[in-house]
Amino acid sequence: MTKKFGNLKIVSFGGRAGFFAEKHFPRLTSKLYLRYIRLVSARGKRGYIDRCLAEGSAPLMCVEVETINKCNGVCFFCPNNRRTDRRPTQIMTEEVFCKIVSDLAARDYNGIFFFNGNNEPFLDKTLCDRIDYARGKLPLARLEIFTNGTLLTDAILDRIAGKLDLLLINNYGENYTLNEGSKRAIAHYRAHRERYGDMEVIVKYRYVRQLLTNRGGEAPNKKNSSRIYRSLCLVPFEESYIFADGVMGLCCNETRRLVEFGSVTENDVFDLFNSPRLQDIRRQLAQGRNHCEFCKYCDYESRGQRGVVWIRKYADKIKNRRRNAGSPSGRSPRFLRSLYHEIVKS
């Protein structure tokens, strides 16, 4: 179900009926969700993985930056919810954040830049300043924030309006109702629509006890340390995850930090993403996640970003941004064009 007002969308999976099903038939909806994702991501997955391995590198399509490692949410599916998270609070320093952005800017990065990971990004009081900085340095990138919306104020919305490409508010709750943060964001968009420009605002109904994937076997409501999965996983082939201390991890589902690839303060982001150790893990995953110690208990399925949907929807927008930024060709990036033809048209 979708309600739309300009670039504001209020969405849910199946409306009230879907919410009811997630609440009362959790195992069934989780199974159907995973089957759906496997179905829509199956096309081209093997070919894309083989090409990345043959070329000896993978294109960095998405960077998740956890500027603070805490969340104020109580989501039952998340290992880092405030009831179970025992990590000491850590906030990314300005030096580390600027180094990440600088590395990306040096390569004219045109992928997705997330200001969040397993956290609530607006707990970082400097987030609005970081958005301003990244927008100025990364004109070709797609800037996104996923938030539970509880900390959104009119002042924050004034600061970020028109500077992101996407603000997605996960409206978590026990019932199919909008929380105060979501209502505030909707009202602000409707009152100041012109400030937002092309920026998308999506409010998404979410059941707070939702049964989704097991997140590497660590989801509190779906723990797994016995069943081994064998399917392919695209996540390490397309996106990087950077913790608040500047260390690059395997992915957002590996919350225990059992595998790390080095600090961005001492290494270039792109070099870490295609480091020999990460390439070794990709070769293991190419045989199935059961060949990777860190992934064999995980049932998470990537849609292949952020793959197919993002490529199809935003290649033209990036092309226009390149032209406006002075690129002589004004064409969409080579890896996007080739990836589109390989995955979408395979």
Coordinates of C-alpha atoms in Angstrom, one line a residue:
M1 CA 0.0 0.0 0.0
T2 CA 1.3 3.4 -0.9
K3 CA 0.0 7.0 -0.3
K4 CA 1.9 9.6 -2.3
F5 CA 2.1 13.4 -2.0
G6 CA 4.9 14.7 -4.3
N7 CA 8.1 13.0 -3.2
L8 CA 6.5 12.0 0.1
K9 CA 5.3 8.4 0.3
I10 CA 3.6 6.6 3.1
V11 CA 4.1 2.9 2.5
S12 CA 3.6 -0.5 4.0
F13 CA 3.8 -4.1 2.9
G14 CA 0.2 -5.2 2.3
G15 CA -1.4 -2.4 4.3
R16 CA -3.3 -3.3 7.5
A17 CA -3.6 -6.9 6.3
G18 CA 0.1 -7.2 5.8
F19 CA 0.8 -5.7 9.2
F20 CA -1.7 -8.1 10.8
A21 CA 0.0 -11.0 9.1
E22 CA 3.5 -10.0 10.3
K23 CA 2.0 -9.7 13.9
H24 CA 0.1 -12.9 14.0
F25 CA 1.8 -15.2 11.5
P26 CA 5.5 -14.2 11.9
R27 CA 7.2 -17.4 10.7
L28 CA 5.0 -17.6 7.6
T29 CA 5.6 -13.9 6.6
S30 CA 9.4 -14.3 7.3
K31 CA 9.5 -17.3 5.0
L32 CA 7.5 -15.6 2.3
Y33 CA 9.7 -12.5 2.5
L34 CA 12.9 -14.4 2.1
R35 CA 11.5 -16.4 -0.8
Y36 CA 10.4 -13.1 -2.5
I37 CA 13.9 -11.6 -2.1
R38 CA 15.6 -14.7 -3.4
L39 CA 13.3 -14.6 -6.4
V40 CA 13.8 -11.0 -7.3
S41 CA 17.6 -11.1 -6.7
A42 CA 18.3 -14.4 -8.5
R43 CA 18.8 -13.0 -12.0
G44 CA 22.5 -12.3 -12.8
K45 CA 23.8 -13.0 -9.3
R46 CA 26.3 -15.7 -10.3
G47 CA 27.4 -13.8 -13.4
Y48 CA 28.1 -10.6 -11.4
I49 CA 30.1 -12.5 -8.7
D50 CA 32.1 -14.3 -11.3
R51 CA 32.9 -11.0 -13.1
C52 CA 34.1 -9.3 -9.9
L53 CA 36.4 -12.2 -9.1
A54 CA 37.7 -12.4 -12.7
E55 CA 38.5 -8.6 -12.6
G56 CA 40.1 -8.9 -9.2
S57 CA 38.0 -6.1 -7.7
A58 CA 34.4 -5.1 -7.0
P59 CA 32.8 -1.7 -7.7
L60 CA 31.9 0.1 -4.4
M61 CA 28.3 0.8 -4.8
C62 CA 27.2 1.6 -1.2
V63 CA 29.0 2.9 1.9
E64 CA 27.4 2.5 5.3
V65 CA 28.9 4.9 7.8
E66 CA 28.0 4.4 11.5
T67 CA 28.7 7.8 13.0
I68 CA 27.4 6.7 16.4
N69 CA 27.1 3.1 17.6
K70 CA 23.9 3.4 19.6
C71 CA 20.2 3.1 19.0
N72 CA 17.2 4.3 21.1
G73 CA 14.9 1.7 19.5
V74 CA 13.7 -1.6 21.0
C75 CA 13.3 -3.6 17.7
F76 CA 13.1 -7.3 18.6
F77 CA 14.9 -8.3 15.4
C78 CA 18.0 -6.1 16.0
P79 CA 21.1 -7.3 18.0
N80 CA 21.9 -3.6 18.7
N81 CA 18.6 -2.5 20.2
R82 CA 18.9 -0.5 23.4
R83 CA 17.7 -3.4 25.6
T84 CA 20.5 -5.9 24.5
D85 CA 23.4 -3.7 23.3
R86 CA 26.2 -3.7 25.8
R87 CA 28.8 -1.7 23.7
P88 CA 30.3 1.5 25.2
T89 CA 29.1 4.5 23.3
Q90 CA 31.3 5.6 20.5
I91 CA 31.0 8.6 18.2
M92 CA 32.9 8.9 15.0
T93 CA 35.4 11.8 15.2
E94 CA 35.4 14.6 12.7
E95 CA 38.8 13.5 11.4
V96 CA 37.6 9.9 10.6
F97 CA 34.4 11.1 8.9
C98 CA 36.3 13.7 6.8
K99 CA 38.8 11.0 5.8
I100 CA 36.1 8.8 4.5
V101 CA 34.4 11.5 2.5
S102 CA 37.8 12.7 1.2
D103 CA 38.7 9.2 -0.1
L104 CA 35.3 8.9 -1.8
A105 CA 35.5 12.4 -3.3
A106 CA 39.0 11.7 -4.7
R107 CA 37.4 9.0 -6.9
D108 CA 34.2 11.0 -7.8
Y109 CA 32.2 8.5 -5.9
N110 CA 28.7 8.2 -7.3
G111 CA 27.2 5.4 -5.3
I112 CA 25.0 5.4 -2.2
F113 CA 26.3 7.0 1.1
F114 CA 24.4 5.9 4.2
F115 CA 24.7 7.9 7.3
N116 CA 23.6 5.0 9.4
G117 CA 24.1 1.3 10.2
N118 CA 22.8 -0.6 13.2
N119 CA 22.0 2.6 15.0
E120 CA 19.8 5.6 15.2
P121 CA 21.7 8.2 13.2
F122 CA 20.1 11.3 14.8
L123 CA 21.6 10.3 18.2
D124 CA 24.7 11.9 16.6
K125 CA 24.3 15.6 17.5
T126 CA 26.6 16.6 14.7
L127 CA 24.8 14.7 12.0
C128 CA 23.3 17.8 10.2
D129 CA 26.8 19.3 9.9
R130 CA 28.1 16.0 8.5
I131 CA 25.3 16.0 5.9
D132 CA 26.3 19.5 4.8
Y133 CA 29.9 18.5 4.5
A134 CA 29.2 15.3 2.6
R135 CA 26.8 17.0 0.2
G136 CA 29.4 19.6 -0.6
K137 CA 32.2 17.1 -1.2
L138 CA 30.2 14.3 -2.9
P139 CA 27.9 16.0 -5.4
L140 CA 27.5 12.8 -7.5
A141 CA 26.7 10.5 -4.5
R142 CA 23.2 9.5 -3.4
L143 CA 22.9 10.5 0.3
E144 CA 20.5 8.4 2.4
I145 CA 19.4 8.2 6.0
F146 CA 17.2 5.4 7.6
T147 CA 15.8 6.5 10.9
N148 CA 13.1 5.5 13.4
G149 CA 12.0 9.2 13.3
T150 CA 11.7 9.5 17.1
L151 CA 14.3 12.3 17.3
L152 CA 13.1 14.3 14.3
T153 CA 12.3 17.9 15.1
D154 CA 11.2 20.8 13.0
A155 CA 14.7 22.3 13.4
I156 CA 16.4 19.1 12.2
L157 CA 14.0 18.8 9.3
D158 CA 14.7 22.5 8.4
R159 CA 18.5 21.6 8.3
I160 CA 18.3 18.5 6.1
A161 CA 15.4 19.4 3.7
G162 CA 16.7 19.2 0.1
K163 CA 20.2 18.0 1.1
L164 CA 19.5 14.3 1.1
D165 CA 18.3 12.1 -1.7
L166 CA 16.3 9.9 0.7
L167 CA 15.0 10.2 4.2
L168 CA 13.4 6.9 5.1
I169 CA 11.5 6.8 8.4
N170 CA 10.8 3.3 9.7
N171 CA 7.6 3.9 11.7
Y172 CA 8.1 1.1 14.3
G173 CA 5.2 0.2 16.6
E174 CA 2.9 -2.5 18.0
N175 CA 0.0 -1.2 16.0
Y176 CA -0.7 0.2 12.6
T177 CA -0.5 3.9 13.6
L178 CA 1.9 6.7 12.9
N179 CA 4.2 7.8 15.7
E180 CA 4.8 11.5 16.5
G181 CA 8.1 11.7 14.6
S182 CA 6.5 10.4 11.4
K183 CA 3.5 12.8 11.8
R184 CA 6.0 15.7 12.3
A185 CA 8.0 14.8 9.2
I186 CA 4.8 14.4 7.1
A187 CA 3.5 17.8 8.3
H188 CA 6.8 19.5 7.7
Y189 CA 7.1 18.2 4.1
R190 CA 3.5 19.3 3.3
A191 CA 4.2 22.7 4.7
H192 CA 7.6 23.2 3.1
R193 CA 7.4 21.0 0.0
E194 CA 9.5 23.5 -2.1
R195 CA 12.5 23.2 0.2
Y196 CA 12.8 19.4 -0.4
G197 CA 13.2 19.7 -4.1
D198 CA 13.9 16.2 -5.5
M199 CA 14.5 14.7 -2.0
E200 CA 12.4 11.7 -1.3
V201 CA 10.7 11.2 2.1
I202 CA 9.3 7.7 2.8
V203 CA 7.4 6.8 5.9
K204 CA 7.2 3.1 6.3
Y205 CA 4.9 1.2 8.7
R206 CA 7.0 -1.4 10.5
Y207 CA 6.0 -4.0 13.2
V208 CA 8.5 -3.6 16.0
R209 CA 8.5 -7.4 16.8
Q210 CA 8.8 -8.2 13.1
L211 CA 10.4 -11.6 12.2
L212 CA 12.7 -10.9 9.3
T213 CA 16.2 -12.4 8.7
N214 CA 18.4 -13.8 11.4
R215 CA 21.2 -11.2 10.8
G216 CA 24.1 -13.6 10.9
G217 CA 22.3 -15.8 13.4
E218 CA 22.3 -12.9 16.0
A219 CA 18.8 -11.5 15.7
P220 CA 17.3 -11.7 19.2
N221 CA 14.0 -13.1 17.9
K222 CA 15.6 -15.5 15.4
K223 CA 18.9 -16.7 16.7
N224 CA 20.6 -19.5 14.7
S225 CA 23.8 -21.4 15.4
S226 CA 23.0 -24.7 13.8
R227 CA 21.3 -24.4 10.5
I228 CA 23.8 -23.8 7.7
Y229 CA 22.9 -21.8 4.5
R230 CA 24.4 -22.4 1.1
S231 CA 23.0 -19.6 -1.1
L232 CA 25.1 -16.8 -2.6
C233 CA 25.4 -13.4 -0.9
L234 CA 26.1 -10.2 -2.8
V235 CA 26.6 -7.9 0.1
P236 CA 30.5 -8.0 0.3
F237 CA 30.6 -7.6 -3.4
E238 CA 28.9 -4.2 -3.5
E239 CA 28.8 -2.4 -0.1
S240 CA 31.1 -1.6 2.8
Y241 CA 30.4 -1.1 6.4
I242 CA 32.4 1.4 8.5
F243 CA 32.1 1.4 12.3
A244 CA 32.2 4.5 14.4
D245 CA 35.9 4.0 15.2
G246 CA 36.7 4.0 11.4
V247 CA 37.3 0.3 11.1
M248 CA 35.8 -1.4 8.0
G249 CA 33.8 -4.6 8.8
L250 CA 32.3 -7.3 6.7
C251 CA 28.7 -6.1 6.6
C252 CA 25.9 -4.7 8.7
N253 CA 24.8 -8.2 9.8
E254 CA 28.2 -9.0 11.3
T255 CA 27.6 -7.1 14.5
R256 CA 30.1 -9.0 16.7
R257 CA 33.0 -7.7 14.5
L258 CA 34.6 -11.1 14.2
V259 CA 36.3 -10.0 10.9
E260 CA 37.7 -6.6 10.2
F261 CA 39.8 -5.2 7.3
G262 CA 41.6 -2.2 8.7
S263 CA 41.0 1.4 9.6
V264 CA 40.2 4.1 7.1
T265 CA 42.5 6.5 9.0
E266 CA 45.4 4.4 7.8
N267 CA 44.1 3.1 4.5
D268 CA 42.1 4.3 1.5
V269 CA 38.5 3.3 1.6
F270 CA 38.7 1.7 -1.9
D271 CA 41.9 -0.1 -1.0
L272 CA 40.2 -1.7 2.0
F273 CA 37.2 -2.6 0.0
N274 CA 39.3 -4.6 -2.5
S275 CA 41.9 -5.8 0.0
P276 CA 43.4 -9.3 -0.4
R277 CA 41.6 -10.5 2.7
L278 CA 38.2 -9.3 1.5
Q279 CA 38.9 -10.8 -1.9
D280 CA 39.6 -14.1 -0.1
I281 CA 36.2 -14.0 1.6
R282 CA 34.5 -13.2 -1.7
R283 CA 36.1 -16.3 -3.2
Q284 CA 34.7 -18.3 -0.3
L285 CA 31.2 -16.8 -0.7
A286 CA 31.3 -17.5 -4.5
Q287 CA 31.1 -21.2 -3.5
G288 CA 28.2 -20.6 -1.2
R289 CA 28.0 -18.9 2.2
N290 CA 28.5 -22.3 3.9
H291 CA 32.2 -21.9 2.9
C292 CA 32.5 -18.8 4.9
E293 CA 32.7 -19.1 8.7
F294 CA 31.2 -15.7 9.3
C295 CA 28.3 -16.1 7.0
K296 CA 27.2 -19.8 7.1
Y297 CA 24.5 -19.2 9.8
C298 CA 23.1 -16.1 8.1
D299 CA 19.9 -16.2 6.0
Y300 CA 20.0 -12.5 5.0
E301 CA 19.3 -12.0 1.3
S302 CA 20.5 -8.9 -0.6
R303 CA 18.4 -7.6 -3.5
G304 CA 21.6 -6.9 -5.3
Q305 CA 21.6 -3.3 -4.9
R306 CA 21.2 -2.0 -4.0
G307 CA 21.8 -3.3 -7.3
V308 CA 19.1 -3.6 -9.8
V309 CA 16.5 -1.2 -8.4
W310 CA 19.0 1.5 -7.7
I311 CA 20.8 1.2 -11.1
R312 CA 17.5 1.3 -13.0
K313 CA 16.1 4.2 -11.1
Y314 CA 19.1 6.5 -10.6
A315 CA 21.5 6.0 -13.5
D316 CA 19.9 9.0 -15.4
K317 CA 20.0 11.2 -12.3
I318 CA 23.7 10.5 -11.8
K319 CA 24.3 11.2 -15.5
N320 CA 22.7 14.6 -15.1
R321 CA 24.8 15.3 -12.0
R322 CA 28.0 14.4 -13.8
R323 CA 27.0 16.8 -16.6
N324 CA 26.2 19.6 -14.1
A325 CA 29.5 18.9 -12.3
G326 CA 31.4 19.5 -15.5
S327 CA 32.0 15.9 -16.8
P328 CA 32.7 16.2 -20.5
S329 CA 30.7 13.1 -21.4
G330 CA 27.7 13.6 -19.1
R331 CA 27.3 9.8 -19.3
S332 CA 26.4 7.6 -16.5
P333 CA 29.4 5.8 -14.9
R334 CA 30.8 2.9 -16.9
F335 CA 30.3 0.4 -14.2
L336 CA 26.6 1.3 -13.9
R337 CA 26.0 0.9 -17.6
S338 CA 27.8 -2.4 -17.8
L339 CA 26.2 -3.7 -14.6
Y340 CA 22.7 -2.7 -15.8
H341 CA 23.2 -4.6 -19.0
E342 CA 24.6 -7.6 -17.2
I343 CA 22.0 -7.9 -14.4
V344 CA 18.9 -6.2 -15.6
K345 CA 19.0 -7.5 -19.2
S346 CA 20.4 -10.9 -18.5

